[in-house]
Coordinates of C-alpha atoms in Angstrom, one line a residue:
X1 CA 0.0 0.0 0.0
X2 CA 1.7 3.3 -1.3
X3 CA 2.7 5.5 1.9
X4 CA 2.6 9.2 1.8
X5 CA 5.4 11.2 2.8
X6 CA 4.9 15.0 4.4
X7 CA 7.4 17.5 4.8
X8 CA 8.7 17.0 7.8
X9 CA 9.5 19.2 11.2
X10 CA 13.4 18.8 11.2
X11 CA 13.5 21.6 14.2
X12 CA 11.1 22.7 16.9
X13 CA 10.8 26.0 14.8
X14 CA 10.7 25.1 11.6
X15 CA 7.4 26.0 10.1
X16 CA 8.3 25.4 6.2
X17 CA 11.6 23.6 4.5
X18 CA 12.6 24.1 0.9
X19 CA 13.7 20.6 -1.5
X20 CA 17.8 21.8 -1.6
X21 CA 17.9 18.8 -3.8
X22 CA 16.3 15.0 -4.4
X23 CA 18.6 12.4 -4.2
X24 CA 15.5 10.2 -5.7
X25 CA 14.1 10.4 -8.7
X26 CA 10.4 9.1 -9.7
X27 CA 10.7 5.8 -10.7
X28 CA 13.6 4.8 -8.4
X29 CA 14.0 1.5 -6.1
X30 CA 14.1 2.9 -2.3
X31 CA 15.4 1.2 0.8
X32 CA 14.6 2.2 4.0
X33 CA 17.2 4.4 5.3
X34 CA 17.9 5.7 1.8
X35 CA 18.2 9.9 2.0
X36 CA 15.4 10.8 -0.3
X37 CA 16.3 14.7 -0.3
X38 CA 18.2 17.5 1.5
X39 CA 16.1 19.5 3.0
X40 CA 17.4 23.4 3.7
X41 CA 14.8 24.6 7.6
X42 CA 15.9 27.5 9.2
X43 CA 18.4 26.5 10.5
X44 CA 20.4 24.4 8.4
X45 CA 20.2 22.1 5.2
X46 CA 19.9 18.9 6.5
X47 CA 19.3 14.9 4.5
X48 CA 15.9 13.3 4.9
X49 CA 15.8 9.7 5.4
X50 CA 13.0 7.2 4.1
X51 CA 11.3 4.8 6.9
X52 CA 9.6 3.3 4.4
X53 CA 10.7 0.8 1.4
X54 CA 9.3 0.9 -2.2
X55 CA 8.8 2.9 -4.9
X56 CA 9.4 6.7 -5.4
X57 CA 5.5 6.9 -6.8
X58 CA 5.3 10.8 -7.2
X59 CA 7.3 13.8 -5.8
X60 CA 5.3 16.9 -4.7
X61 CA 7.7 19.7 -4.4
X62 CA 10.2 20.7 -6.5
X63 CA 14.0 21.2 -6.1
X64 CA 13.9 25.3 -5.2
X65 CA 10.4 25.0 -4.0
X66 CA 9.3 25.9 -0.6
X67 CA 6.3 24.2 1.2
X68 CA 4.9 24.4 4.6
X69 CA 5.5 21.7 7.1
X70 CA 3.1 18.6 6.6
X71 CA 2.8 19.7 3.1
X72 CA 2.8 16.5 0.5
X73 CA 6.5 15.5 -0.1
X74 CA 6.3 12.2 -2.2
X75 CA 4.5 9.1 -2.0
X76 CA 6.3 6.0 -1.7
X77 CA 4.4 2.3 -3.1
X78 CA 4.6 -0.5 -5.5
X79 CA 5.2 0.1 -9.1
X80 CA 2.8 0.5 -11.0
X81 CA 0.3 1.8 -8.2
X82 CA -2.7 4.3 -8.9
X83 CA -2.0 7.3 -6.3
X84 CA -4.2 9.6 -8.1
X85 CA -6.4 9.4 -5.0
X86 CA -4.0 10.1 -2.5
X87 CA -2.7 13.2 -4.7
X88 CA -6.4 14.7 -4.8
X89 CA -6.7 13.9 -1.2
X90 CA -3.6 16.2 -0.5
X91 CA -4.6 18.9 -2.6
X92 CA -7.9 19.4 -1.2
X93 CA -6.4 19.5 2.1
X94 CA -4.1 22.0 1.4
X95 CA -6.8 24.1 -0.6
X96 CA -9.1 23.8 2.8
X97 CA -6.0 25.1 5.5
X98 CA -5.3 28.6 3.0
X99 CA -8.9 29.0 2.2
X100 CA -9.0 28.7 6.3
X101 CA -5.9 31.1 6.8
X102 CA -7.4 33.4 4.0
X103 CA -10.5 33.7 6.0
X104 CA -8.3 34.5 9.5
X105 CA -6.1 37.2 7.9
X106 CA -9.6 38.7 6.6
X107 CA -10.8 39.1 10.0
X108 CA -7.4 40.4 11.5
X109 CA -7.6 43.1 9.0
X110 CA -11.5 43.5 9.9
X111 CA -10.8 43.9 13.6
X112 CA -7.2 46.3 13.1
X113 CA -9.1 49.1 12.0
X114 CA -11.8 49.0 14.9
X115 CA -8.9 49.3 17.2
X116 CA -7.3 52.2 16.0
X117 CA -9.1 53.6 13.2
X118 CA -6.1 53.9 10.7
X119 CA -5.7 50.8 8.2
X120 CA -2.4 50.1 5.7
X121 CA -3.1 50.7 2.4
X122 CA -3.1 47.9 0.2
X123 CA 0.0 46.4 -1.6
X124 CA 1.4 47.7 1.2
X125 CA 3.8 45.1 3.6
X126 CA 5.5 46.2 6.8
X127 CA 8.5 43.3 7.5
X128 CA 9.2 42.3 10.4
X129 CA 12.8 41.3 12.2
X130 CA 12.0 37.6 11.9
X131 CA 12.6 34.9 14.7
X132 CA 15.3 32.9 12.8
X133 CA 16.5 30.6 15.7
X134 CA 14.7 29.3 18.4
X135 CA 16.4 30.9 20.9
X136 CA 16.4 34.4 19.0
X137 CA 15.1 36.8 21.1
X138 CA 17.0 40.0 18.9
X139 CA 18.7 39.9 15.6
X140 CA 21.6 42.7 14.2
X141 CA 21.3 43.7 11.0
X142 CA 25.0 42.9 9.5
X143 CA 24.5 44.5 5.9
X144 CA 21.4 45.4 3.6
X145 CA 21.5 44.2 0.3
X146 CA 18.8 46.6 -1.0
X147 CA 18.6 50.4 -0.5
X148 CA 15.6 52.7 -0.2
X149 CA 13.9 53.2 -3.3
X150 CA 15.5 50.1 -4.8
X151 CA 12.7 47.3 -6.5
X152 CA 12.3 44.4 -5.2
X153 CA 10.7 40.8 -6.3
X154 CA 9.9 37.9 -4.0
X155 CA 12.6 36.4 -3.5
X156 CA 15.5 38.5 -3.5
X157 CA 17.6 38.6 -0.4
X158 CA 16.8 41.9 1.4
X159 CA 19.8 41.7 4.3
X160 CA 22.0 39.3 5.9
X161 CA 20.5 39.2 9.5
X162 CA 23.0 37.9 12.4
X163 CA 21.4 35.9 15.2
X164 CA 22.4 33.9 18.3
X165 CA 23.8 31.0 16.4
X166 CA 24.7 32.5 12.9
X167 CA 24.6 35.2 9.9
X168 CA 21.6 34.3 7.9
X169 CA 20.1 35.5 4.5
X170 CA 16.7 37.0 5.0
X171 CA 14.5 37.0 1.9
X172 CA 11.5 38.8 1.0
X173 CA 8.2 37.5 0.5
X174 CA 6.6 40.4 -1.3
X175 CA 7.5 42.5 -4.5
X176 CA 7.1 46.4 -4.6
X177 CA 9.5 49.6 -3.4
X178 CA 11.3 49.4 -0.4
X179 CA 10.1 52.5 0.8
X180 CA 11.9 52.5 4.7
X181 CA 14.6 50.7 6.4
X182 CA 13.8 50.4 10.3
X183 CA 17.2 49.2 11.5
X184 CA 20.6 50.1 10.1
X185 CA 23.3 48.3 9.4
X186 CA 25.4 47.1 12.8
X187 CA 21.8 47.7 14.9
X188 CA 20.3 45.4 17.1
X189 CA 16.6 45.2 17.6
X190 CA 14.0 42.6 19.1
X191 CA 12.2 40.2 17.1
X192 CA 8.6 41.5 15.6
X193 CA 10.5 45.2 15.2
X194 CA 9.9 47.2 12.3
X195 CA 12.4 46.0 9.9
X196 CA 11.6 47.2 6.5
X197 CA 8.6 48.5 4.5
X198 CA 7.4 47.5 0.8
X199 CA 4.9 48.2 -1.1
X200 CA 4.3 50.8 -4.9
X201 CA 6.4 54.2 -5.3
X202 CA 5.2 57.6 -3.7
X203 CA 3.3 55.8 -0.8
X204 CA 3.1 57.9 2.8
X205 CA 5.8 55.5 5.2
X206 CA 4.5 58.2 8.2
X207 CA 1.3 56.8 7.7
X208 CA 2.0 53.2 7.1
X209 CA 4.3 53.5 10.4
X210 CA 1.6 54.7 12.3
X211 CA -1.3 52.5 11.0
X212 CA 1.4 49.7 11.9
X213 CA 2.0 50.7 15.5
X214 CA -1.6 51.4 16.0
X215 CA -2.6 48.1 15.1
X216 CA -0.9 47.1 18.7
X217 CA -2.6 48.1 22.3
X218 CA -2.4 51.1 23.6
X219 CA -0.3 50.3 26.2
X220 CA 2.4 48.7 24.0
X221 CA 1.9 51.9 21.5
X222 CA 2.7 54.5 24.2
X223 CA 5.7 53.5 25.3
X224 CA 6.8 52.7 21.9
X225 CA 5.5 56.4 20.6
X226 CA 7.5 57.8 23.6
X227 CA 10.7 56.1 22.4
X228 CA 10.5 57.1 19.0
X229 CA 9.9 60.6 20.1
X230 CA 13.2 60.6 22.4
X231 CA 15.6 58.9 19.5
X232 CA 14.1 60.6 16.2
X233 CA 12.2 63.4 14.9
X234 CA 9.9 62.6 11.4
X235 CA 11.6 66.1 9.8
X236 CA 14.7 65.8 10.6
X237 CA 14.6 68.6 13.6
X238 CA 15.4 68.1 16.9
X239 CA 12.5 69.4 19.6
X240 CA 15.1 70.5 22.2
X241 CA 17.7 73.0 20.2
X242 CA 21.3 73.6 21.1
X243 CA 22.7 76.6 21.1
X244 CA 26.3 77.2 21.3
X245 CA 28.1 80.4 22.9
X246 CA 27.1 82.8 20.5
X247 CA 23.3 82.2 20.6
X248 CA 23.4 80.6 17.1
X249 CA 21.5 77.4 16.8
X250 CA 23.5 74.2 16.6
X251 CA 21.5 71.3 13.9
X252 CA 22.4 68.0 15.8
X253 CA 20.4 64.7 15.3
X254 CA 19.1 63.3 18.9
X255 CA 21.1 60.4 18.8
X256 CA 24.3 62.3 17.5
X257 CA 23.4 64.7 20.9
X258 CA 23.0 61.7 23.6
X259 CA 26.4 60.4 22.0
X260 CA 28.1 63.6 22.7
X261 CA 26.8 63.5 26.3
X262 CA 28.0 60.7 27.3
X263 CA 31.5 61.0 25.8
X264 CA 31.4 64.9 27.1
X265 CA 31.9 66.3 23.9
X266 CA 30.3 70.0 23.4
X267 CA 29.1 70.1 20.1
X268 CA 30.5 73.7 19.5
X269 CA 33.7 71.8 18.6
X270 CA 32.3 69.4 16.1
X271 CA 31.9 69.9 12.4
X272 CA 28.6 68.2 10.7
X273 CA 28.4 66.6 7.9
X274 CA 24.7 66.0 7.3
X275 CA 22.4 68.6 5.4
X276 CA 23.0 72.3 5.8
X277 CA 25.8 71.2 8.5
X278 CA 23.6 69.0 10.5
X279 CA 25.5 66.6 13.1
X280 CA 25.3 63.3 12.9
X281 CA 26.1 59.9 15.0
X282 CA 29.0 59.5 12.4
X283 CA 30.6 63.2 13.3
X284 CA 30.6 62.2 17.1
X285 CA 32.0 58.9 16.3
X286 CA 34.7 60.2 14.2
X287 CA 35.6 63.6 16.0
X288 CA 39.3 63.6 17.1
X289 CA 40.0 66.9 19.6
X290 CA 43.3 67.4 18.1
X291 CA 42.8 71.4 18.9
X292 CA 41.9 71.3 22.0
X293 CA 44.6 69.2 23.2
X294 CA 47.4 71.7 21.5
X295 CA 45.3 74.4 23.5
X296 CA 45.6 72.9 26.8
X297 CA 49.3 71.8 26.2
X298 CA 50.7 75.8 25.5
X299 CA 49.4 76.9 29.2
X300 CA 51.3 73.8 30.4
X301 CA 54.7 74.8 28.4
X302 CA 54.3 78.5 29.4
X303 CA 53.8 77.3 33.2
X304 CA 56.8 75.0 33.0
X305 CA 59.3 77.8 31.6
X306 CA 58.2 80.7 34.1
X307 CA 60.8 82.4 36.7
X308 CA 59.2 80.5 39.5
X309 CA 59.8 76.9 37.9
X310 CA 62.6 75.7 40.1
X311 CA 63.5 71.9 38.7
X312 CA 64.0 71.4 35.2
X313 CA 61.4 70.9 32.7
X314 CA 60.2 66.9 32.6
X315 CA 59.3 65.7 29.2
X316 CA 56.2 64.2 29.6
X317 CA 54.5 61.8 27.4
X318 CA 51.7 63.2 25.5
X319 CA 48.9 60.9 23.6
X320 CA 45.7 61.1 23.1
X321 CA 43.0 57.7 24.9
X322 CA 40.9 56.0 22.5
X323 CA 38.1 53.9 23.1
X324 CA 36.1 51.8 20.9
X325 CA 32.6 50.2 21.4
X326 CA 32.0 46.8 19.5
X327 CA 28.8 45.2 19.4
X328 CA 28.2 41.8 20.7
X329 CA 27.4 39.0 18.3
X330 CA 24.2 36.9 19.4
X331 CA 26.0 34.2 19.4
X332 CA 28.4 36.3 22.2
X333 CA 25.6 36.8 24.3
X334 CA 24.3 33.7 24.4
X335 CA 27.5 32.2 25.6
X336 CA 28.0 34.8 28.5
X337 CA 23.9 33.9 29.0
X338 CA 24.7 30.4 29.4
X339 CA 28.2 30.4 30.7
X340 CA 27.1 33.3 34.0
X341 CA 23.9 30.7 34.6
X342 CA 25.9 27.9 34.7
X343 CA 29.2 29.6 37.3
X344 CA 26.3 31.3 39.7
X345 CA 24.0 28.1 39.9
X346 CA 26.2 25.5 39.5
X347 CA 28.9 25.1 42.7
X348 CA 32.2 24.7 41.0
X349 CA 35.1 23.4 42.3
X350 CA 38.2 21.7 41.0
X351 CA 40.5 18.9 41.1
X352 CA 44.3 18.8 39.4
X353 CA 46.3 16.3 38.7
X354 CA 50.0 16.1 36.4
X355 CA 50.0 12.9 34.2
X356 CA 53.0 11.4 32.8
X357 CA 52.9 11.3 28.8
X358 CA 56.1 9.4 28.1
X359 CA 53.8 6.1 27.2
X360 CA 51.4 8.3 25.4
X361 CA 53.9 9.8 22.9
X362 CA 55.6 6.8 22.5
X363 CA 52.4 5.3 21.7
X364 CA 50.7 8.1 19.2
X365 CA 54.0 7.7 17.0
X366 CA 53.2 4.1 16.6
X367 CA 49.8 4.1 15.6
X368 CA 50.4 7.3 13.0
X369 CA 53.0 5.0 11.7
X370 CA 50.2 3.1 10.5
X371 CA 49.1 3.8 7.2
X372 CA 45.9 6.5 6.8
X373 CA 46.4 6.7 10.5
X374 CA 46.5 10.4 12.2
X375 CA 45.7 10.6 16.5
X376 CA 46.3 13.4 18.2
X377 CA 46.9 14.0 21.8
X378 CA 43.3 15.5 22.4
X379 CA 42.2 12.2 20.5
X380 CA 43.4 9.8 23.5
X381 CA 42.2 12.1 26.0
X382 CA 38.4 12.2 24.6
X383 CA 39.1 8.0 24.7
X384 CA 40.4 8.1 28.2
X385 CA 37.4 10.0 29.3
X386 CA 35.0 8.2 27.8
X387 CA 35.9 4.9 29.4
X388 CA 36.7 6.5 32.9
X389 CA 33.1 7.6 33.0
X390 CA 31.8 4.2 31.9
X391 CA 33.4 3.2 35.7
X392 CA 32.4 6.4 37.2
X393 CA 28.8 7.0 36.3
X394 CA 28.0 9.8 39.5
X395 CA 30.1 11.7 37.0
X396 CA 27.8 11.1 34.0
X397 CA 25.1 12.8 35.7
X398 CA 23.1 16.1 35.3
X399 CA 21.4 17.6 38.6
X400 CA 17.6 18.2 37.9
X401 CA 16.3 19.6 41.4
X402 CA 14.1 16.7 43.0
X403 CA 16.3 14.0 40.8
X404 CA 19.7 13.4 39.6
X405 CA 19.5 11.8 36.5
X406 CA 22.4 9.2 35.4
X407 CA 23.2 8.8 31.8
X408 CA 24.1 5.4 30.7
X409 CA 25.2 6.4 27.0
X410 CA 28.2 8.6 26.9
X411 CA 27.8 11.8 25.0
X412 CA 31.1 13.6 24.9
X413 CA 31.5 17.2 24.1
X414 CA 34.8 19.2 22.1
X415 CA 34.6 22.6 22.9
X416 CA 35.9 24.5 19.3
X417 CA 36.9 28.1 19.6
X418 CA 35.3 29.7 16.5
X419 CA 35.4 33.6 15.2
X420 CA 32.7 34.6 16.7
X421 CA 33.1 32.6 20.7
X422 CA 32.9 28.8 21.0
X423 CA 31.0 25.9 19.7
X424 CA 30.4 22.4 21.7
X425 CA 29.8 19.6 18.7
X426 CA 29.2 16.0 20.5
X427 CA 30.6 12.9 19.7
X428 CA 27.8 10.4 20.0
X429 CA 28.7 7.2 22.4
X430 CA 32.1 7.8 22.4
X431 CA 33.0 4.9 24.9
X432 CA 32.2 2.3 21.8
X433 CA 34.3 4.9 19.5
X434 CA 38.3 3.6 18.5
X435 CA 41.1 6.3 18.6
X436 CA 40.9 7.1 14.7
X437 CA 36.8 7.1 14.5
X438 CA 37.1 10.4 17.5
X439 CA 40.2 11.3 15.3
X440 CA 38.0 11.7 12.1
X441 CA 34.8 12.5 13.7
X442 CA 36.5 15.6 15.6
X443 CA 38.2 17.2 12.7
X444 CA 34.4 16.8 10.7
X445 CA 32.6 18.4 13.0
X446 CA 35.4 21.2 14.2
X447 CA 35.7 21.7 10.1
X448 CA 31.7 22.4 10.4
X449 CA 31.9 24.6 13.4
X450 CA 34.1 26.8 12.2
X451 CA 32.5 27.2 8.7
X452 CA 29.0 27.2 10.0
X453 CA 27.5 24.0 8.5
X454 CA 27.1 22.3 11.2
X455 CA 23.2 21.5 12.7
X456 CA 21.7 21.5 15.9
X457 CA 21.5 17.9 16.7
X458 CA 25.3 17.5 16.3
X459 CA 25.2 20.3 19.1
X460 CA 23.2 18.5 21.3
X461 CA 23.1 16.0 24.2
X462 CA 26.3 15.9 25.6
X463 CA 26.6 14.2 28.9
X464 CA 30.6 15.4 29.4
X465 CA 32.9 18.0 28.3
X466 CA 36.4 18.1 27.4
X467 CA 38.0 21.8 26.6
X468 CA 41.9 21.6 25.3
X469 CA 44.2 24.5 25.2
X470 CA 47.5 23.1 25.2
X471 CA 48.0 24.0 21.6
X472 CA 48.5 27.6 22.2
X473 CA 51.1 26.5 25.3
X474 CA 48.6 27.0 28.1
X475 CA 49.7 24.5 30.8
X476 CA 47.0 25.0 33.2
X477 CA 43.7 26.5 33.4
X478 CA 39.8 26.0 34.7
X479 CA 37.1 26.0 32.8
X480 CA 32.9 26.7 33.6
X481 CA 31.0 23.7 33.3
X482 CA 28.9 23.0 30.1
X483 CA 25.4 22.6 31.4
X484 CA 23.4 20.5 32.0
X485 CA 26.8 18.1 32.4
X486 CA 28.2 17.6 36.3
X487 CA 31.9 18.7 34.7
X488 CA 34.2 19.2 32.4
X489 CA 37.9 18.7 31.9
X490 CA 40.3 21.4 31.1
X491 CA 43.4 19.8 29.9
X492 CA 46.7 21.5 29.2
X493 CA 50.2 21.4 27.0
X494 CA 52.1 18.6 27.4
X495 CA 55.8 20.1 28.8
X496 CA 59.0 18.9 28.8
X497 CA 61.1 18.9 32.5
X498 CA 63.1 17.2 35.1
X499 CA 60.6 14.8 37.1
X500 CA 62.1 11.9 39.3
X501 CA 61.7 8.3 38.0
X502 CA 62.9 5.6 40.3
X503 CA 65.0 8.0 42.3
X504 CA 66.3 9.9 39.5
X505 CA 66.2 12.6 38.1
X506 CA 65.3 11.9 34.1
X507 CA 63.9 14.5 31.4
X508 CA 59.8 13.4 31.4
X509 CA 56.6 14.8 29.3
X510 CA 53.7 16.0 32.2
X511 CA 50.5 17.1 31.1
X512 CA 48.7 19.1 33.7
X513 CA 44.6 18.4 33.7
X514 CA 41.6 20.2 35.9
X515 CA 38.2 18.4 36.3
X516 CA 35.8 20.8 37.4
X517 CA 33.1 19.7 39.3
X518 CA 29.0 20.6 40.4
X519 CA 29.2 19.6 44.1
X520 CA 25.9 19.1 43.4
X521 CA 26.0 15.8 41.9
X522 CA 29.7 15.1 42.2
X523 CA 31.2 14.8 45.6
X524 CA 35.6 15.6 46.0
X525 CA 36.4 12.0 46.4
X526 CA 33.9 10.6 43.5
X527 CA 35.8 13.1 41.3
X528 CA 39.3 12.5 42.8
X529 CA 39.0 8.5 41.6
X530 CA 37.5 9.6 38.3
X531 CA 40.7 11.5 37.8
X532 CA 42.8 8.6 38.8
X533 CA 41.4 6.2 36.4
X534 CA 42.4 8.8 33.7
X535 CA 45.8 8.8 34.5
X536 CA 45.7 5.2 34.4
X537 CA 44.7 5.1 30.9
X538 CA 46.4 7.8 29.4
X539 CA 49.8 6.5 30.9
X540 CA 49.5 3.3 29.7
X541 CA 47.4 3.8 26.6
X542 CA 47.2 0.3 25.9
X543 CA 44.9 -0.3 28.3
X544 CA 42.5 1.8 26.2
X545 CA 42.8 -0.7 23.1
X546 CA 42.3 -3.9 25.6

């Protein structure tokens, strides 16, 4: 019996996917587990698998298309199998939910003007920043791609919007003008706020605006009409004047005067370069008191070579501080989100311990010997861990209030340092992993990391952390544990000194290594023996390939 297959929900947010490509083509054998498509959500482009065996019947949505979530994908059966029925059956579903969501936009636009009495024209489309991630809760615009006044068709990509997790195309939905840009390049705003607005040439924006913000309650729109009053002024002039010394009037855009303020710049010193000499945030930003400083410093020289100077004149050193503000990624502030939860809830401490490496190195030359063989250091300590938590389990735990839950799969986390702040992809049961498979699997998802391709699930679930800086020649250092895990361990170079070997004193490799622990769930002694049988392993590595 021929099975039909929906688009399916590959994320908790996803609402509609787009065909990337079909793998299948109509008339093909199909096995389950076979990847029918890749499917681009919106979050990643990501393969779908079949659950079902057969024959690729029909295929509903093209390669480019875009189609809600539990649209008709394909239909999978024997050869030769009438599907006609199942096709219709679709379609008149589909017809039914618009005609439904057709007559639900009708009455939202029924019941906005009863509200406030002011409607958007139509053709008209105010955009909104978009939730792109489902932890987004603001988005920066990182550059447009259109320009007021520019046209554009559904489609195009309007900007490239930067969330939490990444910098994402946005695309518009509509065709027209854009007639007003709400957020500027480098600006941060919340989700729903007004991004852009589109619609036919020559149409009022003040009036869109304000039908738009009207359509919200009043006591959203007055705090909102407040704001916009404080920050910007619909002709360009400011409702509380400067005037400088000599009573004339001094043109300066609010935000351009608040910038001043706070840096204590008078704007009597500043040269516009907006219309008719207006200042702008760019004049503030860019204004470098190089006068004023060659005022103050004659007064000091005159000072220093008068009668009553007694000592001889110091040459001091004279520069001029610079400071410059840098806005914070989303992906930035989710990490010091996540990071400050995890150091002020969870009570850290931590356990170090100085492991002898002479077996280790010994041993990672003869297994890259090997051909199509490459283990690194980091490689055997992932390995190490992952077995020493098989015989500890209280450390492959996560505290959950009334319960402690213990995880009997072991999920181990790489922390990856990436431009932007540091991504944690997971190697998936790890303890039934060999050296080379957490070899390869590391550098394929630390390659994805830092090119951003990789997807949430390969984010997901760890049950351990391991964060390595002894490539950069750190030998010892803490980190903050990676909730919900009970620890992580920091692991540092590997150095060369004297250490003492049967009463000697012999040249030795040491490797220093810091569990931090939640006393929560981890008590000092449960951690101390968790730490011990990791020196057992990584100093006699063959114990790991027993």
């Amino acid at each position: 019996m021929a099975e039909v297959i929906n688009m399916p929900r590959l994320s908790d947010t996803m609402e509609e996917g787009t065909v990337a490509k079909w793998l299948k083509k109509v008339g093909d054998k199909i096995e389950e587990g076979d990847i029918l498509a890749e499917i681009e959500t919106d979050k990643a482009t990501m393969e779908f698998e079949s659950f079902n065996e057969g024959t690729l019947l029909y295929i509903g949505i093209k390669e480019g298309d875009t189609a809600p979530v539990d649209s008709l994908l394909a239909i999978i059966g024997e050869k030769g199998e009438d599907v006609s029925g199942l096709i219709n059956s679709a379609s008149s579903d589909a017809k039914e939910e618009k005609e439904a969501e057709a007559v639900a936009k009708k009455e939202e636009k029924k019941e906005a003007p009863k509200a406030t009495g002011a409607t958007i024209p139509d053709g008209v489309e105010i955009i909104k920043m978009p939730r792109l991630s489902d932890t987004m809760e603001e988005g920066t615009v990182a550059t447009w791609l259109k320009k007021v006044g520019d046209e554009v068709e559904e489609g195009d990509i309007l900007a490239e919007i930067e969330t939490d997790k990444a910098t994402m195309e946005f695309e518009s939905f509509y065709s027209g003008v854009l007639l007003y840009v709400g957020i500027n390049e480098g600006e941060t705003a919340a989700v729903d706020s007004v991004l852009a607005v589109i619609g036919p040439k020559g149409t009022d924006v003040d009036a869109v605006l304000s039908a738009g913000a009207g359509s919200d309650s009043k006591e959203e729109s007055a705090p909102e009409e407040a704001k916009k009053a404080e920050t910007s002024s619909s002709n360009g002039q400011e409702t509380a004047p400067v005037t400088a010394s000599d009573g004339q009037r001094i043109f300066a855009s609010p935000l351009a005067k608040k910038i001043a303020h706070d840096k204590g710049i008078n704007l009597e010193d500043v040269k516009g370069s907006g219309d008719q000499g207006r200042i702008i945030k760019k004049d503030i930003e860019e204004y470098q008191p190089k006068q004023k400083a060659a005022e103050k410093a004659v007064p000091a020289q005159e000072k220093a070579s008068s009668p009553q100077a007694v000592a001889a004149p110091i040459n001091l050193p004279v520069g001029q501080e610079g400071t410059e503000e840098v806005k914070n990624s989303q992906m930035r502030k989710v990490i010091a989100k996540r990071l400050g939860e995890s150091k002020f809830s969870a009570p850290h401490y931590y356990l170090t311990i100085e492991v002898d490496m002479d077996y280790a190195k010994v041993s990672r030359e003869q297994i890259n010997s090997l051909p199509d063989t490459k283990v690194s250091f980091n490689d055997m300590v992932v390995k190490a861990c992952a077995m020493a938590l098989k015989k500890h389990p209280q450390v492959n735990t996560s505290w959950n209030n009334e319960t402690t839950r213990y995880n009997h799969h072991v999920h181990i986390g790489v922390a990856v340092a990436v431009d932007e702040g540091l991504l944690v992809p997971v190697l998936k049961f790890a303890d039934q992993m060999t050296l080379t498979q957490i070899g390869a699997s590391v550098k394929d998802l630390a390659g994805k990391a830092r090119n951003k391709k990789i997807s949430p699930a390969e984010m997901e679930g760890s049950t351990f952390t391991v964060s390595n800086l002894g490539m950069f020649g750190i030998s010892e250092f803490t980190s903050i544990i990676n909730q919900p895990n009970s620890a992580i361990l920091s692991v540092g170079a590997i150095v060369q000194k004297p250490v003492v070997k049967n009463g000697q004193i012999v040249v030795g490799n040491t490797m220093k290594v810091t569990l931090a622990c939640d006393h929560r769930t981890v008590d000092g002694a449960t951690g101390a023996q968790f730490l011990q049988t990791l020196r057992a392993y990584l100093e006699n590595p063959v114990t790991m390939l027993a």
